[in-house]
């Protein structure tokens, strides 16, 4: 179907390369996202020495929202908000739920451990995508899920029973994040929205509950030092601005279940960055868990690549329909 509404055969052949390029861009963007969010965990932990969790989360949300909303007309993006109800629901889970719960968990828990527990998100996302989006969990995905689950259990080490409050808050962060991914998928399916505009408005609406929580729990001004300003800039520009734009773009291109499982690379980077920056060295069992998570990601990625290459080979081998037959019929018609 062309833009004018007429049916043609031309765009059909061009859709496959265009979709392939979009997937390539989405994968590259996801690598950048993993690096940003992996690094953000130890840096967020460092901010807790300068500010209260809800105060900093609200401050970060306000600044990020203002920057993105001002940037909309500058970048000639639509300023009108997407469907308000869905956008507010996305902001509640993605901004208020994810940011508020993660900072609250980091107040008393280790950055590496919290990052891993937050990424129970893919398991919640697979369940929610199956229930609400109709995305089936196939056999090879179950293999990746099993490997990832073993890895998360080893990293969590539930038999030690330490840090229960921060651990539960981290898991709740993962649930909120998974719910936001499902809402984002529904928005992209039902409405035509600009990713940048959606990011800006969901962040603005999601910051409102954070402001209420900050003032309800006693808002305290942070310690305005040079390290705190640097941490704030990273959180506003990269972790809370660019990263969520990338995340919504990736969700629009890739299936929700695959996106969630591939996100398991982020907690591994979070643990490694926490080890390098905060000297939060993982134990042997945690190292084995990270190896199991990486193996699960490898199974998922390899199987997905084989499926895509098989589909491409099948399309290439498919014979093309003859195009000259209609013309011959017209040529052989007697003159009227």
mmCIF file of C-alpha atoms in Angstrom:
data_model
loop_
_atom_site.group_PDB
_atom_site.id
_atom_site.type_symbol
_atom_site.label_atom_id
_atom_site.label_comp_id
_atom_site.label_asym_id
_atom_site.label_seq_id
_atom_site.Cartn_x
_atom_site.Cartn_y
_atom_site.Cartn_z
ATOM 1 C CA UNK A 1 0.000 0.000 0.000
ATOM 2 C CA UNK A 2 1.548 3.295 -1.075
ATOM 3 C CA UNK A 3 1.140 6.620 0.674
ATOM 4 C CA UNK A 4 -1.581 7.565 -1.761
ATOM 5 C CA UNK A 5 -3.518 4.427 -0.923
ATOM 6 C CA UNK A 6 -2.967 2.403 -4.113
ATOM 7 C CA UNK A 7 -1.793 -1.184 -3.927
ATOM 8 C CA UNK A 8 1.503 -1.957 -5.625
ATOM 9 C CA UNK A 9 4.014 -4.746 -5.619
ATOM 10 C CA UNK A 10 7.080 -2.534 -5.348
ATOM 11 C CA UNK A 11 7.180 -1.733 -1.597
ATOM 12 C CA UNK A 12 6.765 -5.370 -0.665
ATOM 13 C CA UNK A 13 10.173 -6.221 -2.019
ATOM 14 C CA UNK A 14 11.728 -3.222 -0.259
ATOM 15 C CA UNK A 15 10.255 -3.924 3.141
ATOM 16 C CA UNK A 16 12.657 -6.773 4.013
ATOM 17 C CA UNK A 17 15.928 -4.774 3.620
ATOM 18 C CA UNK A 18 14.373 -1.829 5.454
ATOM 19 C CA UNK A 19 13.293 -4.066 8.341
ATOM 20 C CA UNK A 20 16.748 -5.652 8.383
ATOM 21 C CA UNK A 21 18.407 -2.227 8.662
ATOM 22 C CA UNK A 22 16.022 -1.260 11.455
ATOM 23 C CA UNK A 23 16.946 -4.422 13.373
ATOM 24 C CA UNK A 24 20.648 -3.686 12.853
ATOM 25 C CA UNK A 25 20.233 -0.157 14.205
ATOM 26 C CA UNK A 26 18.206 -1.503 17.130
ATOM 27 C CA UNK A 27 20.913 -4.019 18.043
ATOM 28 C CA UNK A 28 23.650 -1.348 17.845
ATOM 29 C CA UNK A 29 21.543 1.006 19.957
ATOM 30 C CA UNK A 30 20.998 -1.759 22.477
ATOM 31 C CA UNK A 31 24.763 -2.232 22.884
ATOM 32 C CA UNK A 32 25.123 1.481 23.671
ATOM 33 C CA UNK A 33 22.176 1.262 26.061
ATOM 34 C CA UNK A 34 23.769 -1.668 27.906
ATOM 35 C CA UNK A 35 26.976 0.318 28.438
ATOM 36 C CA UNK A 36 25.099 3.397 29.711
ATOM 37 C CA UNK A 37 22.839 1.501 32.082
ATOM 38 C CA UNK A 38 25.600 -0.820 33.240
ATOM 39 C CA UNK A 39 27.710 2.180 34.220
ATOM 40 C CA UNK A 40 24.777 4.030 35.762
ATOM 41 C CA UNK A 41 24.361 1.526 38.651
ATOM 42 C CA UNK A 42 27.622 2.295 40.502
ATOM 43 C CA UNK A 43 27.205 5.984 39.676
ATOM 44 C CA UNK A 44 23.678 6.012 41.103
ATOM 45 C CA UNK A 45 25.004 4.353 44.236
ATOM 46 C CA UNK A 46 27.577 7.138 44.533
ATOM 47 C CA UNK A 47 24.855 9.810 44.411
ATOM 48 C CA UNK A 48 23.319 8.391 47.596
ATOM 49 C CA UNK A 49 26.213 9.967 49.526
ATOM 50 C CA UNK A 50 25.083 13.413 48.351
ATOM 51 C CA UNK A 51 21.256 13.219 48.228
ATOM 52 C CA UNK A 52 18.201 11.359 49.526
ATOM 53 C CA UNK A 53 16.800 8.762 47.086
ATOM 54 C CA UNK A 54 13.375 10.276 46.381
ATOM 55 C CA UNK A 55 14.763 13.818 46.360
ATOM 56 C CA UNK A 56 17.386 12.919 43.786
ATOM 57 C CA UNK A 57 14.947 10.854 41.692
ATOM 58 C CA UNK A 58 12.494 13.776 41.613
ATOM 59 C CA UNK A 59 15.249 16.296 40.826
ATOM 60 C CA UNK A 60 16.573 14.123 38.019
ATOM 61 C CA UNK A 61 13.079 13.695 36.595
ATOM 62 C CA UNK A 62 12.286 17.416 36.660
ATOM 63 C CA UNK A 63 15.515 18.429 34.933
ATOM 64 C CA UNK A 64 15.313 15.634 32.360
ATOM 65 C CA UNK A 65 11.672 16.435 31.565
ATOM 66 C CA UNK A 66 12.366 20.148 31.097
ATOM 67 C CA UNK A 67 15.366 19.464 28.846
ATOM 68 C CA UNK A 68 13.426 17.033 26.659
ATOM 69 C CA UNK A 69 10.313 19.215 26.433
ATOM 70 C CA UNK A 70 12.391 22.257 25.432
ATOM 71 C CA UNK A 71 14.243 20.144 22.874
ATOM 72 C CA UNK A 72 11.020 19.046 21.131
ATOM 73 C CA UNK A 73 10.407 22.278 19.143
ATOM 74 C CA UNK A 74 14.139 22.781 18.623
ATOM 75 C CA UNK A 75 14.415 19.357 16.980
ATOM 76 C CA UNK A 76 11.083 19.919 15.181
ATOM 77 C CA UNK A 77 9.438 17.040 16.955
ATOM 78 C CA UNK A 78 5.699 17.029 17.700
ATOM 79 C CA UNK A 79 5.074 18.864 20.963
ATOM 80 C CA UNK A 80 1.520 17.645 21.441
ATOM 81 C CA UNK A 81 1.531 14.797 23.995
ATOM 82 C CA UNK A 82 0.612 11.257 22.866
ATOM 83 C CA UNK A 83 -2.639 9.731 24.204
ATOM 84 C CA UNK A 84 -2.633 11.133 27.725
ATOM 85 C CA UNK A 85 -3.951 8.116 29.620
ATOM 86 C CA UNK A 86 -1.497 5.636 28.117
ATOM 87 C CA UNK A 87 1.390 8.109 28.396
ATOM 88 C CA UNK A 88 0.626 8.737 32.080
ATOM 89 C CA UNK A 89 0.477 4.968 32.699
ATOM 90 C CA UNK A 90 3.832 4.553 30.957
ATOM 91 C CA UNK A 91 5.306 7.350 33.067
ATOM 92 C CA UNK A 92 3.956 5.810 36.257
ATOM 93 C CA UNK A 93 5.754 2.517 35.620
ATOM 94 C CA UNK A 94 8.805 3.662 33.663
ATOM 95 C CA UNK A 95 9.751 6.875 35.474
ATOM 96 C CA UNK A 96 8.073 6.840 38.884
ATOM 97 C CA UNK A 97 8.223 3.084 39.452
ATOM 98 C CA UNK A 98 11.624 2.330 37.979
ATOM 99 C CA UNK A 99 13.485 5.415 39.247
ATOM 100 C CA UNK A 100 11.816 5.646 42.643
ATOM 101 C CA UNK A 101 12.170 1.979 43.537
ATOM 102 C CA UNK A 102 15.718 1.627 42.183
ATOM 103 C CA UNK A 103 17.055 4.611 44.133
ATOM 104 C CA UNK A 104 15.247 3.420 47.250
ATOM 105 C CA UNK A 105 16.861 -0.017 46.847
ATOM 106 C CA UNK A 106 20.311 1.506 46.274
ATOM 107 C CA UNK A 107 20.064 3.434 49.540
ATOM 108 C CA UNK A 108 20.823 0.252 51.483
ATOM 109 C CA UNK A 109 21.890 -2.337 48.882
ATOM 110 C CA UNK A 110 25.014 -2.909 46.795
ATOM 111 C CA UNK A 111 24.982 -1.540 43.251
ATOM 112 C CA UNK A 112 25.999 -4.800 41.553
ATOM 113 C CA UNK A 113 23.469 -6.887 43.444
ATOM 114 C CA UNK A 114 20.643 -4.379 42.908
ATOM 115 C CA UNK A 115 21.362 -4.175 39.177
ATOM 116 C CA UNK A 116 21.090 -7.959 38.833
ATOM 117 C CA UNK A 117 17.873 -8.232 40.833
ATOM 118 C CA UNK A 118 16.318 -5.401 38.849
ATOM 119 C CA UNK A 119 16.916 -7.470 35.736
ATOM 120 C CA UNK A 120 14.514 -10.136 36.817
ATOM 121 C CA UNK A 121 12.524 -7.863 34.485
ATOM 122 C CA UNK A 122 12.910 -10.190 31.449
ATOM 123 C CA UNK A 123 11.087 -13.013 33.217
ATOM 124 C CA UNK A 124 8.201 -10.730 34.189
ATOM 125 C CA UNK A 125 8.246 -9.303 30.659
ATOM 126 C CA UNK A 126 8.034 -12.720 29.014
ATOM 127 C CA UNK A 127 5.025 -13.546 31.195
ATOM 128 C CA UNK A 128 3.326 -10.197 30.544
ATOM 129 C CA UNK A 129 4.059 -10.316 26.800
ATOM 130 C CA UNK A 130 2.472 -13.768 26.662
ATOM 131 C CA UNK A 131 -0.584 -12.642 28.633
ATOM 132 C CA UNK A 132 -1.211 -9.209 27.094
ATOM 133 C CA UNK A 133 0.617 -9.111 23.734
ATOM 134 C CA UNK A 134 0.142 -12.680 22.535
ATOM 135 C CA UNK A 135 3.887 -13.275 22.069
ATOM 136 C CA UNK A 136 4.632 -16.986 22.348
ATOM 137 C CA UNK A 137 7.595 -18.304 24.329
ATOM 138 C CA UNK A 138 9.241 -20.836 22.028
ATOM 139 C CA UNK A 139 11.463 -23.788 22.869
ATOM 140 C CA UNK A 140 14.816 -22.086 22.294
ATOM 141 C CA UNK A 141 13.693 -19.151 24.440
ATOM 142 C CA UNK A 142 12.982 -21.536 27.316
ATOM 143 C CA UNK A 143 16.571 -22.786 27.116
ATOM 144 C CA UNK A 144 17.841 -19.201 27.408
ATOM 145 C CA UNK A 145 15.385 -18.516 30.228
ATOM 146 C CA UNK A 146 16.563 -21.589 32.148
ATOM 147 C CA UNK A 147 20.234 -20.607 31.827
ATOM 148 C CA UNK A 148 19.490 -17.020 32.805
ATOM 149 C CA UNK A 149 17.356 -18.127 35.761
ATOM 150 C CA UNK A 150 20.151 -20.364 37.044
ATOM 151 C CA UNK A 151 22.539 -17.431 36.732
ATOM 152 C CA UNK A 152 20.254 -15.031 38.574
ATOM 153 C CA UNK A 153 19.704 -17.516 41.394
ATOM 154 C CA UNK A 154 23.457 -17.951 41.790
ATOM 155 C CA UNK A 155 24.018 -14.180 41.819
ATOM 156 C CA UNK A 156 21.120 -13.615 44.219
ATOM 157 C CA UNK A 157 22.249 -16.393 46.598
ATOM 158 C CA UNK A 158 18.877 -16.502 48.418
ATOM 159 C CA UNK A 159 20.254 -18.963 50.988
ATOM 160 C CA UNK A 160 22.274 -16.147 52.561
ATOM 161 C CA UNK A 161 19.163 -14.061 53.375
ATOM 162 C CA UNK A 162 20.926 -10.717 53.506
ATOM 163 C CA UNK A 163 19.603 -7.379 52.318
ATOM 164 C CA UNK A 164 15.984 -8.557 52.129
ATOM 165 C CA UNK A 165 14.457 -5.050 51.925
ATOM 166 C CA UNK A 166 16.727 -3.784 49.157
ATOM 167 C CA UNK A 167 16.384 -7.094 47.289
ATOM 168 C CA UNK A 168 12.575 -6.949 47.313
ATOM 169 C CA UNK A 169 12.669 -3.324 46.185
ATOM 170 C CA UNK A 170 14.993 -4.281 43.327
ATOM 171 C CA UNK A 171 12.663 -7.072 42.192
ATOM 172 C CA UNK A 172 9.716 -4.633 42.374
ATOM 173 C CA UNK A 173 11.751 -2.306 40.150
ATOM 174 C CA UNK A 174 12.003 -5.100 37.592
ATOM 175 C CA UNK A 175 8.245 -5.700 37.715
ATOM 176 C CA UNK A 176 7.548 -1.989 37.144
ATOM 177 C CA UNK A 177 10.002 -1.915 34.256
ATOM 178 C CA UNK A 178 8.403 -4.955 32.611
ATOM 179 C CA UNK A 179 4.955 -3.371 32.939
ATOM 180 C CA UNK A 180 6.249 -0.185 31.304
ATOM 181 C CA UNK A 181 7.609 -2.217 28.370
ATOM 182 C CA UNK A 182 4.202 -3.803 27.808
ATOM 183 C CA UNK A 183 2.482 -0.403 27.959
ATOM 184 C CA UNK A 184 5.008 1.000 25.458
ATOM 185 C CA UNK A 185 4.314 -1.908 23.090
ATOM 186 C CA UNK A 186 0.562 -1.276 23.340
ATOM 187 C CA UNK A 187 1.061 2.427 22.615
ATOM 188 C CA UNK A 188 3.168 1.721 19.517
ATOM 189 C CA UNK A 189 0.638 -0.835 18.313
ATOM 190 C CA UNK A 190 -2.465 1.316 18.727
ATOM 191 C CA UNK A 191 -1.097 4.793 18.047
ATOM 192 C CA UNK A 192 1.388 6.466 15.744
ATOM 193 C CA UNK A 193 3.704 8.315 18.142
ATOM 194 C CA UNK A 194 7.113 9.950 17.979
ATOM 195 C CA UNK A 195 9.584 8.178 20.289
ATOM 196 C CA UNK A 196 11.225 11.430 21.415
ATOM 197 C CA UNK A 197 7.853 13.035 22.195
ATOM 198 C CA UNK A 198 6.646 9.951 24.053
ATOM 199 C CA UNK A 199 9.844 9.850 26.125
ATOM 200 C CA UNK A 200 9.570 13.509 27.102
ATOM 201 C CA UNK A 201 5.913 13.405 28.133
ATOM 202 C CA UNK A 202 6.021 10.076 29.969
ATOM 203 C CA UNK A 203 8.963 11.410 31.956
ATOM 204 C CA UNK A 204 7.159 14.651 32.782
ATOM 205 C CA UNK A 205 4.001 12.854 33.909
ATOM 206 C CA UNK A 206 5.939 10.151 35.753
ATOM 207 C CA UNK A 207 7.932 12.747 37.699
ATOM 208 C CA UNK A 208 4.774 14.027 39.409
ATOM 209 C CA UNK A 209 4.465 10.990 41.757
ATOM 210 C CA UNK A 210 8.193 11.293 42.529
ATOM 211 C CA UNK A 211 7.728 14.932 43.565
ATOM 212 C CA UNK A 212 4.829 13.936 45.828
ATOM 213 C CA UNK A 213 6.960 11.209 47.426
ATOM 214 C CA UNK A 214 9.946 13.531 47.836
ATOM 215 C CA UNK A 215 7.966 16.173 49.715
ATOM 216 C CA UNK A 216 5.938 13.592 51.669
ATOM 217 C CA UNK A 217 9.133 11.978 52.984
ATOM 218 C CA UNK A 218 10.854 15.279 53.711
ATOM 219 C CA UNK A 219 12.625 16.873 50.760
ATOM 220 C CA UNK A 220 16.268 17.634 51.516
ATOM 221 C CA UNK A 221 18.584 19.727 49.375
ATOM 222 C CA UNK A 222 21.578 17.713 48.058
ATOM 223 C CA UNK A 223 25.215 18.559 48.713
ATOM 224 C CA UNK A 224 26.120 20.681 45.705
ATOM 225 C CA UNK A 225 29.681 19.563 45.066
ATOM 226 C CA UNK A 226 31.516 19.098 41.769
ATOM 227 C CA UNK A 227 31.269 15.266 41.887
ATOM 228 C CA UNK A 228 27.530 15.493 42.566
ATOM 229 C CA UNK A 229 27.014 17.861 39.612
ATOM 230 C CA UNK A 230 28.943 15.487 37.340
ATOM 231 C CA UNK A 231 26.845 12.537 38.515
ATOM 232 C CA UNK A 232 23.669 14.553 38.004
ATOM 233 C CA UNK A 233 24.664 15.478 34.434
ATOM 234 C CA UNK A 234 25.327 11.830 33.581
ATOM 235 C CA UNK A 235 21.975 10.772 35.025
ATOM 236 C CA UNK A 236 20.018 13.536 33.287
ATOM 237 C CA UNK A 237 21.633 13.492 29.843
ATOM 238 C CA UNK A 238 22.574 9.840 29.342
ATOM 239 C CA UNK A 239 20.902 7.525 31.835
ATOM 240 C CA UNK A 240 17.531 9.279 32.038
ATOM 241 C CA UNK A 241 17.341 11.041 28.661
ATOM 242 C CA UNK A 242 19.154 9.309 25.826
ATOM 243 C CA UNK A 243 18.828 5.843 27.361
ATOM 244 C CA UNK A 244 15.025 5.887 27.558
ATOM 245 C CA UNK A 245 14.790 7.172 23.964
ATOM 246 C CA UNK A 246 16.954 4.234 22.866
ATOM 247 C CA UNK A 247 14.893 1.823 24.974
ATOM 248 C CA UNK A 248 11.568 2.911 23.428
ATOM 249 C CA UNK A 249 13.092 2.738 19.935
ATOM 250 C CA UNK A 250 14.370 -0.792 20.564
ATOM 251 C CA UNK A 251 10.972 -1.858 21.916
ATOM 252 C CA UNK A 252 9.296 -0.575 18.749
ATOM 253 C CA UNK A 253 11.586 -2.622 16.472
ATOM 254 C CA UNK A 254 12.311 -5.841 18.401
ATOM 255 C CA UNK A 255 9.828 -8.263 20.055
ATOM 256 C CA UNK A 256 9.230 -7.537 23.734
ATOM 257 C CA UNK A 257 10.324 -10.995 24.888
ATOM 258 C CA UNK A 258 13.568 -10.908 22.910
ATOM 259 C CA UNK A 259 14.291 -7.368 24.090
ATOM 260 C CA UNK A 260 13.774 -8.375 27.701
ATOM 261 C CA UNK A 261 16.036 -11.409 27.486
ATOM 262 C CA UNK A 262 18.792 -9.460 25.719
ATOM 263 C CA UNK A 263 18.609 -6.946 28.577
ATOM 264 C CA UNK A 264 20.290 -9.536 30.780
ATOM 265 C CA UNK A 265 23.623 -8.197 29.487
ATOM 266 C CA UNK A 266 23.030 -5.012 31.486
ATOM 267 C CA UNK A 267 23.246 -6.478 35.020
ATOM 268 C CA UNK A 268 26.456 -8.282 34.116
ATOM 269 C CA UNK A 269 27.941 -4.947 33.085
ATOM 270 C CA UNK A 270 26.493 -3.405 36.230
ATOM 271 C CA UNK A 271 28.333 -5.943 38.365
ATOM 272 C CA UNK A 272 31.571 -5.482 36.429
ATOM 273 C CA UNK A 273 31.418 -1.679 36.586
ATOM 274 C CA UNK A 274 30.570 -1.831 40.298
ATOM 275 C CA UNK A 275 33.568 -4.094 40.800
ATOM 276 C CA UNK A 276 35.856 -1.692 38.926
ATOM 277 C CA UNK A 277 34.538 1.582 40.412
ATOM 278 C CA UNK A 278 33.283 0.683 43.894
ATOM 279 C CA UNK A 279 35.535 -2.339 44.492
ATOM 280 C CA UNK A 280 32.344 -4.376 44.937
ATOM 281 C CA UNK A 281 33.984 -7.682 43.991
ATOM 282 C CA UNK A 282 31.574 -10.546 43.232
ATOM 283 C CA UNK A 283 32.123 -13.893 44.925
ATOM 284 C CA UNK A 284 32.832 -17.114 43.054
ATOM 285 C CA UNK A 285 29.162 -18.107 43.013
ATOM 286 C CA UNK A 286 28.213 -14.715 41.579
ATOM 287 C CA UNK A 287 30.857 -15.147 38.881
ATOM 288 C CA UNK A 288 29.381 -18.513 37.927
ATOM 289 C CA UNK A 289 25.964 -16.871 37.791
ATOM 290 C CA UNK A 290 27.210 -14.188 35.416
ATOM 291 C CA UNK A 291 28.713 -16.875 33.174
ATOM 292 C CA UNK A 292 25.360 -18.682 33.076
ATOM 293 C CA UNK A 293 23.555 -15.438 32.194
ATOM 294 C CA UNK A 294 26.009 -14.765 29.368
ATOM 295 C CA UNK A 295 25.535 -18.296 28.060
ATOM 296 C CA UNK A 296 21.772 -17.773 28.036
ATOM 297 C CA UNK A 297 22.194 -14.556 26.069
ATOM 298 C CA UNK A 298 24.496 -16.372 23.618
ATOM 299 C CA UNK A 299 21.887 -19.097 23.053
ATOM 300 C CA UNK A 300 19.185 -16.475 22.503
ATOM 301 C CA UNK A 301 21.278 -14.388 20.105
ATOM 302 C CA UNK A 302 22.629 -17.319 18.087
ATOM 303 C CA UNK A 303 19.227 -18.946 17.673
ATOM 304 C CA UNK A 304 17.666 -15.619 16.659
ATOM 305 C CA UNK A 305 20.401 -15.060 14.062
ATOM 306 C CA UNK A 306 19.886 -18.568 12.628
ATOM 307 C CA UNK A 307 16.125 -18.023 12.370
ATOM 308 C CA UNK A 308 16.600 -14.676 10.592
ATOM 309 C CA UNK A 309 19.195 -16.066 8.161
ATOM 310 C CA UNK A 310 16.931 -19.037 7.378
ATOM 311 C CA UNK A 311 14.013 -16.716 6.666
ATOM 312 C CA UNK A 312 16.178 -14.543 4.416
ATOM 313 C CA UNK A 313 17.416 -17.610 2.501
ATOM 314 C CA UNK A 314 13.847 -18.811 2.030
ATOM 315 C CA UNK A 315 12.797 -15.422 0.634
ATOM 316 C CA UNK A 316 15.763 -15.377 -1.729
ATOM 317 C CA UNK A 317 14.983 -18.877 -3.024
ATOM 318 C CA UNK A 318 11.324 -18.085 -3.627
ATOM 319 C CA UNK A 319 10.624 -17.798 -7.402
ATOM 320 C CA UNK A 320 9.342 -14.451 -8.590
ATOM 321 C CA UNK A 321 6.023 -14.252 -10.381
ATOM 322 C CA UNK A 322 6.168 -13.555 -14.146
ATOM 323 C CA UNK A 323 5.379 -9.955 -14.937
ATOM 324 C CA UNK A 324 5.031 -10.098 -18.734
ATOM 325 C CA UNK A 325 1.872 -12.248 -18.982
ATOM 326 C CA UNK A 326 -0.646 -9.396 -18.577
ATOM 327 C CA UNK A 327 1.174 -7.365 -21.236
ATOM 328 C CA UNK A 328 1.059 -10.267 -23.751
ATOM 329 C CA UNK A 329 -2.669 -10.638 -23.211
ATOM 330 C CA UNK A 330 -3.204 -6.965 -23.882
ATOM 331 C CA UNK A 331 -1.011 -7.159 -26.996
ATOM 332 C CA UNK A 332 -2.994 -10.112 -28.435
ATOM 333 C CA UNK A 333 -6.397 -8.511 -27.962
ATOM 334 C CA UNK A 334 -8.193 -7.618 -31.231
ATOM 335 C CA UNK A 335 -8.648 -3.901 -31.793
ATOM 336 C CA UNK A 336 -12.037 -2.626 -30.691
#
